[in-house]
Amino acid sequence: MPLSADTFTINLYMALASPVVGSGIAAGAARFANGASWDFTPSTCPACGRRLGLLELIPLVSWAAQRGKCRGCSAPISRSYPMIELAAVAVALWAWLATPGSVFAATCVMGWLLLALSAIDIRTQRLPNVLNLALALSGIAVTAMIDMNLIVEHLAAAAIGYGALVAVEVAYRRLRGRDGLGRGDSKLLGAIGAWVGLQGLAACLFVAAASAIVFILVASRVRGTEIRGDMAIAFGPFLALGGWVTWVYGPLIF
Ligand SMILES: [Zn+2]
């Protein structure tokens, strides 16, 4: 089906906005990690409190031009800012290359929400409810736009995804006497279920578990540390990767 000119224009604007979206995600994640409010108050340097000017808020460019330092106090600016900005651009690029234009905008929304959740989970080991909820609701809305007949199945996938990881969480606590999974992980898998449906749920979990195992193996090699059962890693980013790959490429057929 050829794209309408309107859809193409929306897609183009979304792609062009991706560095700014990344900038917003990076700032929001930093504020959440520091316990600050993540509303639209102006950004300040966390070291000297100086309010940032417009020229210091250009995604990627400002960080590179200032060589990663505050222009007022020369305090180093976290590398997470340009990395998250690049990741937001990569989401848009990946979506543009791998999905039909009719779902490009939806795919960007999913990818950026997953990016925000991952960035926060890595720093704080928490997945904010408001972002999981936004992911679930947008998944249901996109499903409704694609095919109303899929709504029931995708709602079921949301419930089953959530319930399955809650069951794992409870069983783990009973068996090992400590927390393994957080409730945020269950909510995230539920929200992903709203996007990918029942078939996609298994694929998402498979990719998440496999990539987490590979990550642990590689990380322990690189750091030269032993792999222990009580190592704490954020599982959210792996679930996010599983959900993204499943949405973009479709469920794996086992
Ligand atoms: Zn400063």
Coordinates of N, CA and C and ligand atoms in Angstrom, one line a residue:
M1 N 0.8 -1.2 0.0 CA 0.0 0.0 0.0 C 0.9 1.3 0.0
P2 N 0.7 2.1 -1.0 CA 1.6 3.3 -1.0 C 1.2 4.3 0.1
L3 N 2.2 5.0 0.7 CA 2.0 5.9 1.8 C 1.4 7.1 1.3
S4 N 0.4 7.7 2.1 CA -0.1 9.0 1.8 C 1.0 10.0 2.1
A5 N 0.8 11.2 1.4 CA 1.8 12.3 1.6 C 1.8 12.7 3.1
D6 N 0.6 12.7 3.7 CA 0.5 13.1 5.1 C 1.4 12.2 6.0
T7 N 1.2 10.9 5.8 CA 2.0 9.9 6.6 C 3.5 10.1 6.4
F8 N 3.8 10.3 5.1 CA 5.3 10.5 4.8 C 5.8 11.7 5.6
T9 N 5.0 12.8 5.6 CA 5.4 14.0 6.3 C 5.6 13.8 7.8
I10 N 4.6 13.1 8.3 CA 4.7 12.8 9.8 C 6.0 12.0 10.1
N11 N 6.2 11.0 9.2 CA 7.4 10.1 9.4 C 8.7 11.0 9.3
L12 N 8.7 11.9 8.4 CA 9.9 12.7 8.2 C 10.2 13.5 9.4
Y13 N 9.1 14.2 9.9 CA 9.3 15.0 11.1 C 9.7 14.2 12.3
M14 N 9.1 13.0 12.4 CA 9.5 12.2 13.6 C 11.0 11.8 13.5
A15 N 11.4 11.4 12.3 CA 12.8 11.1 12.1 C 13.7 12.2 12.4
L16 N 13.4 13.4 12.0 CA 14.2 14.6 12.2 C 14.2 15.0 13.7
A17 N 13.1 14.7 14.4 CA 13.0 15.0 15.8 C 13.7 14.1 16.7
S18 N 14.2 12.9 16.1 CA 14.8 11.9 17.0 C 15.9 12.3 17.9
P19 N 16.8 13.2 17.4 CA 17.9 13.6 18.4 C 17.3 14.4 19.5
V20 N 16.3 15.2 19.3 CA 15.7 16.0 20.3 C 15.0 15.1 21.3
V21 N 14.3 14.1 20.8 CA 13.6 13.1 21.7 C 14.7 12.5 22.5
G22 N 15.8 12.1 21.9 CA 16.9 11.4 22.7 C 17.4 12.4 23.8
S23 N 17.5 13.6 23.5 CA 17.9 14.6 24.5 C 17.0 14.7 25.7
G24 N 15.7 14.7 25.3 CA 14.6 14.7 26.4 C 14.7 13.4 27.2
I25 N 14.9 12.3 26.6 CA 15.0 11.0 27.3 C 16.2 11.0 28.3
A26 N 17.3 11.5 27.8 CA 18.6 11.6 28.6 C 18.4 12.5 29.8
A27 N 17.8 13.6 29.5 CA 17.5 14.6 30.7 C 16.5 14.0 31.6
G28 N 15.5 13.4 31.1 CA 14.4 12.8 32.0 C 15.0 11.7 32.8
A29 N 15.8 10.8 32.2 CA 16.4 9.7 32.9 C 17.4 10.2 34.0
A30 N 18.2 11.2 33.7 CA 19.1 11.8 34.7 C 18.3 12.4 35.9
R31 N 17.2 13.1 35.6 CA 16.4 13.7 36.6 C 15.8 12.6 37.5
F32 N 15.3 11.6 36.9 CA 14.6 10.5 37.6 C 15.6 9.9 38.5
A33 N 16.9 9.6 38.0 CA 17.9 9.0 38.8 C 18.3 9.8 40.0
N34 N 18.2 11.2 39.8 CA 18.6 12.1 40.9 C 17.5 12.4 41.8
G35 N 16.3 11.9 41.5 CA 15.1 12.1 42.4 C 14.5 13.5 42.1
A36 N 15.0 14.2 41.0 CA 14.4 15.5 40.7 C 13.1 15.3 39.9
S37 N 12.3 16.3 39.8 CA 11.1 16.3 39.1 C 11.4 16.3 37.6
W38 N 10.7 15.5 36.8 CA 11.0 15.4 35.4 C 9.9 16.1 34.6
D39 N 9.6 17.4 35.0 CA 8.7 18.2 34.2 C 9.5 19.0 33.2
F40 N 8.9 20.1 32.8 CA 9.6 20.9 31.7 C 10.4 22.1 32.3
T41 N 10.8 22.0 33.5 CA 11.7 23.1 34.1 C 13.0 23.1 33.3
P42 N 13.6 24.3 33.2 CA 14.8 24.4 32.3 C 15.9 23.6 32.9
S43 N 16.8 23.0 32.0 CA 17.9 22.2 32.4 C 19.0 23.0 33.0
T44 N 19.6 22.5 34.1 CA 20.8 23.2 34.7 C 21.9 22.2 34.8
C45 N 23.1 22.8 35.0 CA 24.3 21.9 35.2 C 24.2 21.3 36.6
P46 N 24.3 20.0 36.7 CA 24.1 19.4 38.0 C 25.3 19.8 39.0
A47 N 26.4 20.2 38.4 CA 27.6 20.5 39.3 C 27.5 22.0 39.8
C48 N 27.2 22.9 38.9 CA 27.3 24.3 39.3 C 25.9 25.0 39.4
G49 N 24.9 24.3 38.9 CA 23.5 24.8 39.0 C 23.2 25.9 37.9
R50 N 24.2 26.2 37.1 CA 23.9 27.2 36.1 C 22.9 26.8 35.1
R51 N 22.0 27.7 34.7 CA 21.0 27.3 33.7 C 21.6 27.2 32.3
L52 N 21.3 26.2 31.6 CA 21.9 25.9 30.3 C 21.2 26.8 29.2
G53 N 22.1 27.4 28.4 CA 21.6 28.2 27.3 C 21.1 27.3 26.1
L54 N 20.5 27.9 25.2 CA 19.9 27.2 24.0 C 21.1 26.4 23.3
L55 N 22.2 27.1 23.1 CA 23.3 26.5 22.4 C 23.9 25.3 23.1
E56 N 23.6 25.2 24.4 CA 24.2 24.0 25.1 C 23.2 22.9 25.1
L57 N 22.1 23.0 24.5 CA 21.0 22.0 24.5 C 20.9 21.3 23.1
I58 N 21.8 21.6 22.2 CA 21.7 20.9 20.9 C 22.2 19.5 21.0
P59 N 21.3 18.5 20.7 CA 21.7 17.2 20.9 C 23.0 16.8 20.2
L60 N 23.8 16.0 20.8 CA 25.1 15.5 20.2 C 26.1 16.6 20.0
V61 N 25.7 17.7 19.3 CA 26.6 18.8 18.8 C 27.2 19.5 20.1
S62 N 26.3 19.9 21.0 CA 26.8 20.6 22.2 C 27.8 19.8 23.0
W63 N 27.5 18.6 23.2 CA 28.4 17.7 24.0 C 29.8 17.6 23.3
A64 N 29.7 17.4 22.0 CA 31.0 17.3 21.3 C 31.8 18.6 21.3
A65 N 31.0 19.8 21.0 CA 31.7 21.1 20.9 C 32.3 21.5 22.2
Q66 N 31.6 21.1 23.4 CA 32.1 21.4 24.7 C 33.1 20.4 25.2
R67 N 33.4 19.4 24.4 CA 34.3 18.3 24.7 C 33.8 17.6 26.0
G68 N 32.5 17.5 26.2 CA 32.0 16.8 27.3 C 32.1 17.5 28.7
K69 N 32.3 18.8 28.6 CA 32.4 19.6 29.9 C 31.4 20.8 29.9
C70 N 31.0 21.1 31.2 CA 30.2 22.3 31.4 C 31.0 23.5 31.0
R71 N 30.3 24.5 30.3 CA 31.0 25.7 29.9 C 31.2 26.6 31.0
G72 N 30.4 26.5 32.1 CA 30.6 27.4 33.3 C 31.7 26.9 34.2
C73 N 31.6 25.6 34.6 CA 32.4 25.1 35.7 C 33.4 24.0 35.2
S74 N 33.3 23.6 34.0 CA 34.2 22.6 33.4 C 34.0 21.2 34.0
A75 N 32.9 21.0 34.8 CA 32.6 19.7 35.3 C 32.3 18.8 34.1
P76 N 32.7 17.5 34.2 CA 32.4 16.6 33.1 C 30.9 16.3 33.0
I77 N 30.4 16.3 31.7 CA 29.0 16.0 31.5 C 29.0 14.5 31.2
S78 N 28.0 13.8 31.8 CA 27.9 12.3 31.6 C 27.9 11.9 30.1
R79 N 28.6 10.9 29.8 CA 28.6 10.4 28.5 C 27.2 9.8 28.1
S80 N 26.4 9.5 29.1 CA 25.1 9.0 28.8 C 24.2 9.9 28.0
Y81 N 24.5 11.2 28.1 CA 23.7 12.1 27.2 C 23.9 11.8 25.7
P82 N 25.1 12.0 25.2 CA 25.3 11.7 23.8 C 24.9 10.2 23.4
M83 N 25.2 9.3 24.3 CA 24.9 7.9 24.0 C 23.4 7.7 23.8
I84 N 22.6 8.3 24.7 CA 21.1 8.1 24.6 C 20.6 8.9 23.4
E85 N 21.2 10.0 23.1 CA 20.7 10.8 21.9 C 21.0 10.0 20.6
L86 N 22.2 9.3 20.6 CA 22.5 8.5 19.5 C 21.6 7.3 19.4
A87 N 21.3 6.7 20.5 CA 20.4 5.6 20.5 C 19.0 5.9 20.0
A88 N 18.5 7.1 20.4 CA 17.2 7.6 19.9 C 17.2 7.7 18.4
V89 N 18.3 8.2 17.8 CA 18.5 8.4 16.4 C 18.5 7.0 15.7
A90 N 19.2 6.0 16.4 CA 19.3 4.7 15.9 C 18.0 4.0 15.9
V91 N 17.1 4.3 16.9 CA 15.8 3.7 16.9 C 15.0 4.1 15.6
A92 N 15.1 5.4 15.3 CA 14.4 6.0 14.2 C 14.9 5.4 12.9
L93 N 16.3 5.3 12.8 CA 16.9 4.8 11.6 C 16.5 3.3 11.4
W94 N 16.6 2.5 12.5 CA 16.3 1.1 12.4 C 14.8 0.9 12.0
A95 N 14.0 1.7 12.6 CA 12.5 1.6 12.3 C 12.3 2.0 10.8
W96 N 13.0 3.0 10.3 CA 12.9 3.5 8.9 C 13.3 2.4 7.9
L97 N 14.4 1.7 8.3 CA 14.9 0.7 7.4 C 14.2 -0.7 7.4
A98 N 13.6 -1.0 8.6 CA 13.1 -2.4 8.8 C 11.6 -2.5 8.9
T99 N 10.9 -1.4 9.0 CA 9.4 -1.5 9.1 C 8.7 -0.7 8.0
P100 N 7.5 -1.1 7.6 CA 6.8 -0.4 6.6 C 6.4 1.0 7.1
G101 N 6.4 2.0 6.2 CA 6.1 3.4 6.5 C 4.8 3.6 7.3
S102 N 3.9 2.7 7.2 CA 2.6 2.8 7.8 C 2.7 2.6 9.4
V103 N 3.7 1.9 9.8 CA 3.9 1.7 11.3 C 5.2 2.4 11.8
F104 N 5.8 3.2 10.9 CA 7.1 3.9 11.3 C 6.9 4.7 12.6
A105 N 5.9 5.5 12.6 CA 5.7 6.4 13.8 C 5.4 5.6 15.0
A106 N 4.6 4.6 14.9 CA 4.3 3.7 16.1 C 5.6 3.0 16.5
T107 N 6.4 2.6 15.6 CA 7.6 1.9 16.0 C 8.6 2.8 16.7
C108 N 8.6 4.1 16.3 CA 9.5 5.0 17.0 C 9.0 5.2 18.4
V109 N 7.7 5.4 18.6 CA 7.1 5.6 19.9 C 7.5 4.4 20.8
M110 N 7.3 3.2 20.3 CA 7.7 2.0 21.1 C 9.2 2.0 21.4
G111 N 10.0 2.3 20.4 CA 11.5 2.2 20.6 C 11.9 3.3 21.6
W112 N 11.3 4.5 21.5 CA 11.8 5.6 22.5 C 11.3 5.3 23.9
L113 N 10.1 4.7 24.0 CA 9.6 4.4 25.4 C 10.6 3.3 26.0
L114 N 10.9 2.3 25.1 CA 11.8 1.2 25.6 C 13.2 1.8 26.0
L115 N 13.6 2.7 25.2 CA 14.9 3.4 25.4 C 14.9 4.1 26.8
A116 N 13.8 4.9 27.0 CA 13.7 5.6 28.3 C 13.7 4.6 29.5
L117 N 12.9 3.6 29.3 CA 12.8 2.6 30.4 C 14.1 1.9 30.7
S118 N 14.9 1.6 29.6 CA 16.2 0.9 29.7 C 17.2 1.9 30.4
A119 N 17.2 3.1 29.9 CA 18.1 4.1 30.5 C 17.9 4.3 32.0
I120 N 16.7 4.3 32.4 CA 16.4 4.5 33.8 C 16.7 3.2 34.6
D121 N 16.4 2.1 34.0 CA 16.6 0.8 34.7 C 18.1 0.6 34.9
I122 N 18.9 0.9 34.0 CA 20.4 0.7 34.1 C 20.9 1.6 35.2
R123 N 20.4 2.8 35.4 CA 20.9 3.7 36.4 C 20.3 3.4 37.8
T124 N 19.0 3.0 37.8 CA 18.4 3.0 39.1 C 17.8 1.6 39.5
Q125 N 17.9 0.7 38.6 CA 17.2 -0.6 38.8 C 15.7 -0.5 39.0
R126 N 15.1 0.6 38.4 CA 13.7 0.7 38.5 C 13.1 1.0 37.2
L127 N 11.8 0.6 37.0 CA 11.1 0.9 35.8 C 9.9 1.7 36.2
P128 N 9.8 3.0 35.9 CA 8.7 3.8 36.3 C 7.4 3.3 35.8
N129 N 6.4 3.3 36.7 CA 5.0 2.8 36.3 C 4.5 3.6 35.1
V130 N 4.7 5.0 35.1 CA 4.1 5.8 34.1 C 4.6 5.5 32.7
L131 N 5.9 5.1 32.6 CA 6.4 4.7 31.3 C 5.9 3.3 30.9
N132 N 5.8 2.4 31.8 CA 5.2 1.1 31.5 C 3.8 1.2 31.0
L133 N 3.1 2.1 31.7 CA 1.6 2.3 31.4 C 1.5 2.9 30.0
A134 N 2.4 3.9 29.7 CA 2.4 4.6 28.4 C 2.7 3.5 27.3
L135 N 3.6 2.6 27.6 CA 3.9 1.6 26.6 C 2.7 0.6 26.4
A136 N 2.1 0.2 27.5 CA 0.9 -0.7 27.4 C -0.2 0.0 26.6
L137 N -0.5 1.3 26.9 CA -1.7 1.9 26.3 C -1.4 2.2 24.8
S138 N -0.1 2.6 24.5 CA 0.2 2.8 23.1 C 0.2 1.5 22.3
G139 N 0.6 0.4 23.0 CA 0.5 -0.9 22.3 C -0.9 -1.3 21.9
I140 N -1.8 -1.0 22.9 CA -3.3 -1.4 22.6 C -3.8 -0.4 21.5
A141 N -3.4 0.8 21.6 CA -3.9 1.8 20.6 C -3.4 1.4 19.2
V142 N -2.2 1.1 19.1 CA -1.6 0.7 17.8 C -2.2 -0.6 17.2
T143 N -2.5 -1.6 18.2 CA -3.1 -2.8 17.8 C -4.5 -2.5 17.2
A144 N -5.2 -1.6 17.9 CA -6.6 -1.3 17.5 C -6.6 -0.6 16.1
M145 N -5.5 0.2 15.8 CA -5.4 0.8 14.5 C -5.1 -0.2 13.4
I146 N -4.3 -1.2 13.7 CA -3.9 -2.2 12.7 C -5.1 -3.1 12.4
D147 N -5.7 -3.7 13.5 CA -6.7 -4.7 13.3 C -7.5 -4.8 14.6
M148 N -8.8 -4.3 14.7 CA -9.6 -4.4 15.9 C -9.7 -5.9 16.4
N149 N -9.7 -6.8 15.4 CA -9.9 -8.2 15.8 C -8.7 -8.8 16.7
L150 N -7.6 -8.0 16.7 CA -6.5 -8.5 17.5 C -6.5 -8.0 19.0
I151 N -7.4 -7.1 19.3 CA -7.4 -6.5 20.6 C -7.4 -7.5 21.7
V152 N -8.4 -8.5 21.6 CA -8.6 -9.4 22.8 C -7.3 -10.2 23.0
E153 N -6.7 -10.7 21.9 CA -5.5 -11.5 22.0 C -4.3 -10.7 22.6
H154 N -4.2 -9.4 22.2 CA -3.1 -8.6 22.7 C -3.4 -8.2 24.2
L155 N -4.6 -8.0 24.6 CA -4.9 -7.8 26.0 C -4.6 -9.0 26.8
A156 N -4.9 -10.2 26.3 CA -4.6 -11.4 26.9 C -3.0 -11.6 27.1
A157 N -2.3 -11.2 26.0 CA -0.9 -11.3 26.1 C -0.3 -10.4 27.2
A158 N -0.9 -9.2 27.3 CA -0.5 -8.2 28.4 C -0.7 -8.9 29.7
A159 N -1.8 -9.5 29.9 CA -2.1 -10.1 31.2 C -1.2 -11.3 31.5
I160 N -1.0 -12.1 30.5 CA -0.2 -13.3 30.6 C 1.3 -13.0 30.8
G161 N 1.8 -12.0 30.1 CA 3.1 -11.5 30.2 C 3.4 -11.1 31.6
Y162 N 2.5 -10.2 32.1 CA 2.6 -9.7 33.5 C 2.5 -10.9 34.5
G163 N 1.5 -11.7 34.4 CA 1.3 -12.8 35.3 C 2.5 -13.8 35.3
A164 N 3.0 -14.1 34.2 CA 4.1 -15.1 34.1 C 5.3 -14.7 34.9
L165 N 5.7 -13.4 34.7 CA 6.9 -12.9 35.4 C 6.6 -12.7 36.9
V166 N 5.4 -12.4 37.3 CA 5.0 -12.3 38.7 C 5.2 -13.7 39.3
A167 N 4.7 -14.7 38.6 CA 4.9 -16.1 39.1 C 6.3 -16.5 39.3
V168 N 7.2 -16.1 38.3 CA 8.6 -16.4 38.4 C 9.2 -15.6 39.6
E169 N 8.8 -14.4 39.8 CA 9.3 -13.5 40.9 C 8.9 -14.2 42.2
V170 N 7.7 -14.6 42.4 CA 7.2 -15.2 43.6 C 7.9 -16.6 43.9
A171 N 8.0 -17.4 42.8 CA 8.6 -18.7 43.0 C 10.1 -18.5 43.4
Y172 N 10.8 -17.5 42.7 CA 12.2 -17.3 43.0 C 12.4 -16.9 44.5
R173 N 11.5 -16.1 45.0 CA 11.6 -15.6 46.4 C 11.4 -16.7 47.3
R174 N 10.4 -17.6 47.0 CA 10.2 -18.8 47.9 C 11.4 -19.7 47.9
L175 N 11.9 -19.9 46.7 CA 13.0 -20.9 46.6 C 14.3 -20.4 47.2
R176 N 14.7 -19.2 46.8 CA 16.0 -18.6 47.2 C 16.0 -17.7 48.4
G177 N 14.8 -17.3 48.8 CA 14.7 -16.4 50.0 C 15.1 -15.0 49.7
R178 N 15.2 -14.6 48.5 CA 15.5 -13.2 48.2 C 14.9 -12.8 46.8
D179 N 15.0 -11.5 46.5 CA 14.3 -11.0 45.3 C 15.2 -11.3 44.1
G180 N 14.6 -11.8 43.1 CA 15.3 -11.9 41.8 C 14.8 -10.9 40.8
L181 N 13.5 -11.0 40.5 CA 13.0 -10.1 39.5 C 12.2 -9.0 40.3
G182 N 12.1 -7.8 39.7 CA 11.3 -6.7 40.2 C 9.9 -6.8 39.6
R183 N 8.9 -6.2 40.3 CA 7.6 -6.1 39.7 C 7.6 -5.3 38.5
G184 N 8.5 -4.3 38.3 CA 8.6 -3.5 37.1 C 8.9 -4.3 35.9
D185 N 9.7 -5.4 36.1 CA 10.0 -6.3 34.9 C 8.7 -7.0 34.4
S186 N 7.8 -7.4 35.4 CA 6.6 -8.0 35.0 C 5.7 -7.1 34.2
K187 N 5.6 -5.8 34.8 CA 4.8 -4.8 34.1 C 5.3 -4.5 32.7
L188 N 6.6 -4.5 32.6 CA 7.2 -4.2 31.2 C 6.9 -5.3 30.3
L189 N 7.0 -6.6 30.7 CA 6.7 -7.7 29.8 C 5.2 -7.7 29.4
G190 N 4.3 -7.3 30.4 CA 2.9 -7.1 30.1 C 2.7 -6.0 29.0
A191 N 3.4 -4.9 29.2 CA 3.2 -3.8 28.2 C 3.7 -4.2 26.9
I192 N 4.8 -5.0 26.8 CA 5.3 -5.5 25.5 C 4.3 -6.4 24.9
G193 N 3.7 -7.2 25.7 CA 2.6 -8.2 25.2 C 1.5 -7.4 24.5
A194 N 1.2 -6.2 25.0 CA 0.2 -5.4 24.3 C 0.6 -5.1 22.9
W195 N 1.9 -5.0 22.6 CA 2.4 -4.7 21.3 C 2.5 -6.0 20.4
V196 N 3.1 -7.0 21.0 CA 3.5 -8.2 20.2 C 2.5 -9.4 20.2
G197 N 1.5 -9.3 21.1 CA 0.6 -10.4 21.1 C 1.1 -11.7 21.7
L198 N 0.3 -12.8 21.8 CA 0.7 -14.0 22.5 C 1.9 -14.7 21.8
Q199 N 1.9 -14.8 20.5 CA 3.0 -15.4 19.8 C 4.3 -14.7 20.1
G200 N 4.2 -13.3 20.1 CA 5.4 -12.5 20.3 C 6.0 -12.6 21.7
L201 N 5.1 -12.9 22.7 CA 5.6 -13.0 24.0 C 6.7 -14.0 24.3
A202 N 6.5 -15.2 23.7 CA 7.5 -16.2 23.9 C 8.8 -15.8 23.2
A203 N 8.7 -15.2 22.0 CA 9.9 -14.7 21.3 C 10.6 -13.6 22.1
C204 N 9.9 -12.7 22.7 CA 10.5 -11.6 23.4 C 11.2 -12.2 24.6
L205 N 10.6 -13.1 25.4 CA 11.3 -13.7 26.5 C 12.5 -14.5 26.1
F206 N 12.4 -15.2 25.0 CA 13.6 -15.9 24.5 C 14.8 -15.0 24.2
V207 N 14.5 -13.9 23.4 CA 15.6 -13.0 23.1 C 16.1 -12.3 24.3
A208 N 15.2 -12.0 25.3 CA 15.6 -11.3 26.5 C 16.6 -12.2 27.3
A209 N 16.2 -13.4 27.5 CA 17.0 -14.4 28.3 C 18.3 -14.7 27.6
A210 N 18.2 -14.9 26.3 CA 19.5 -15.3 25.6 C 20.4 -14.1 25.6
S211 N 19.9 -12.9 25.4 CA 20.9 -11.7 25.4 C 21.4 -11.4 26.7
A212 N 20.6 -11.6 27.8 CA 21.1 -11.4 29.2 C 22.2 -12.4 29.5
I213 N 22.0 -13.7 29.1 CA 23.1 -14.7 29.3 C 24.4 -14.3 28.6
V214 N 24.2 -14.0 27.3 CA 25.4 -13.6 26.5 C 26.1 -12.4 27.2
F215 N 25.3 -11.4 27.7 CA 25.8 -10.2 28.3 C 26.6 -10.6 29.6
I216 N 26.0 -11.4 30.4 CA 26.7 -11.8 31.6 C 28.0 -12.6 31.3
L217 N 28.0 -13.5 30.3 CA 29.2 -14.2 30.0 C 30.3 -13.2 29.5
V218 N 29.9 -12.3 28.6 CA 30.9 -11.4 28.0 C 31.4 -10.4 29.1
A219 N 30.5 -9.9 29.9 CA 30.9 -9.0 31.0 C 31.8 -9.6 32.0
S220 N 31.6 -10.9 32.4 CA 32.4 -11.5 33.4 C 33.8 -11.8 32.7
R221 N 33.8 -12.1 31.5 CA 35.1 -12.3 30.8 C 35.9 -11.0 30.8
V222 N 35.2 -9.9 30.3 CA 35.9 -8.6 30.2 C 36.4 -8.1 31.6
R223 N 35.6 -8.3 32.6 CA 36.0 -7.8 33.9 C 36.8 -8.8 34.7
G224 N 36.9 -10.0 34.2 CA 37.6 -11.1 34.8 C 37.0 -11.5 36.2
T225 N 35.7 -11.4 36.3 CA 35.1 -11.8 37.6 C 34.3 -13.1 37.4
E226 N 34.1 -13.7 38.5 CA 33.3 -15.0 38.5 C 31.8 -14.7 38.3
I227 N 31.1 -15.6 37.7 CA 29.7 -15.5 37.6 C 29.0 -16.1 38.8
R228 N 28.3 -15.2 39.5 CA 27.6 -15.7 40.8 C 26.1 -15.6 40.7
G229 N 25.4 -16.4 41.4 CA 24.0 -16.4 41.4 C 23.3 -15.1 41.9
D230 N 24.1 -14.4 42.7 CA 23.4 -13.2 43.3 C 23.9 -11.9 42.6
M231 N 24.4 -12.0 41.4 CA 24.8 -10.8 40.7 C 23.5 -10.1 40.3
A232 N 23.5 -8.8 40.5 CA 22.3 -8.0 40.2 C 22.5 -7.3 38.8
I233 N 21.7 -7.6 37.9 CA 21.7 -6.9 36.6 C 20.3 -6.4 36.3
A234 N 20.2 -5.3 35.7 CA 18.9 -4.8 35.3 C 18.4 -5.7 34.1
F235 N 17.2 -6.3 34.3 CA 16.7 -7.2 33.2 C 15.8 -6.4 32.2
G236 N 15.4 -5.2 32.6 CA 14.6 -4.3 31.8 C 15.1 -4.1 30.4
P237 N 16.4 -3.7 30.2 CA 17.0 -3.5 28.9 C 16.9 -4.8 28.0
F238 N 17.0 -5.9 28.6 CA 17.0 -7.2 27.8 C 15.6 -7.5 27.3
L239 N 14.6 -7.2 28.3 CA 13.2 -7.4 27.9 C 12.9 -6.4 26.8
A240 N 13.4 -5.1 26.9 CA 13.2 -4.1 25.9 C 13.7 -4.5 24.5
L241 N 14.9 -5.1 24.5 CA 15.5 -5.6 23.3 C 14.7 -6.7 22.7
G242 N 14.2 -7.6 23.5 CA 13.4 -8.7 23.0 C 12.1 -8.2 22.4
G243 N 11.5 -7.2 23.1 CA 10.2 -6.7 22.6 C 10.4 -5.9 21.3
W244 N 11.5 -5.2 21.2 CA 11.8 -4.4 20.0 C 12.0 -5.3 18.8
V245 N 12.9 -6.3 19.0 CA 13.3 -7.2 17.9 C 12.0 -8.0 17.4
T246 N 11.2 -8.4 18.4 CA 10.0 -9.1 18.1 C 9.0 -8.2 17.3
W247 N 8.8 -7.0 17.7 CA 7.9 -6.1 17.0 C 8.4 -5.8 15.6
V248 N 9.7 -5.5 15.5 CA 10.3 -5.1 14.2 C 10.3 -6.3 13.2
Y249 N 10.7 -7.5 13.7 CA 10.9 -8.6 12.8 C 9.8 -9.7 12.9
G250 N 8.9 -9.5 13.8 CA 7.9 -10.5 14.0 C 8.3 -11.7 14.9
P251 N 7.3 -12.4 15.4 CA 7.7 -13.5 16.4 C 8.5 -14.6 15.7
L252 N 9.4 -15.1 16.5 CA 10.2 -16.3 16.1 C 9.3 -17.5 16.0
I253 N 9.5 -18.3 15.0 CA 8.7 -19.5 14.9 C 9.6 -20.6 15.5
F254 N 9.1 -21.2 16.6 CA 9.9 -22.3 17.2 C 9.7 -23.6 16.6
Ligands
ZN1 ZN 28.6 23.5 35.5

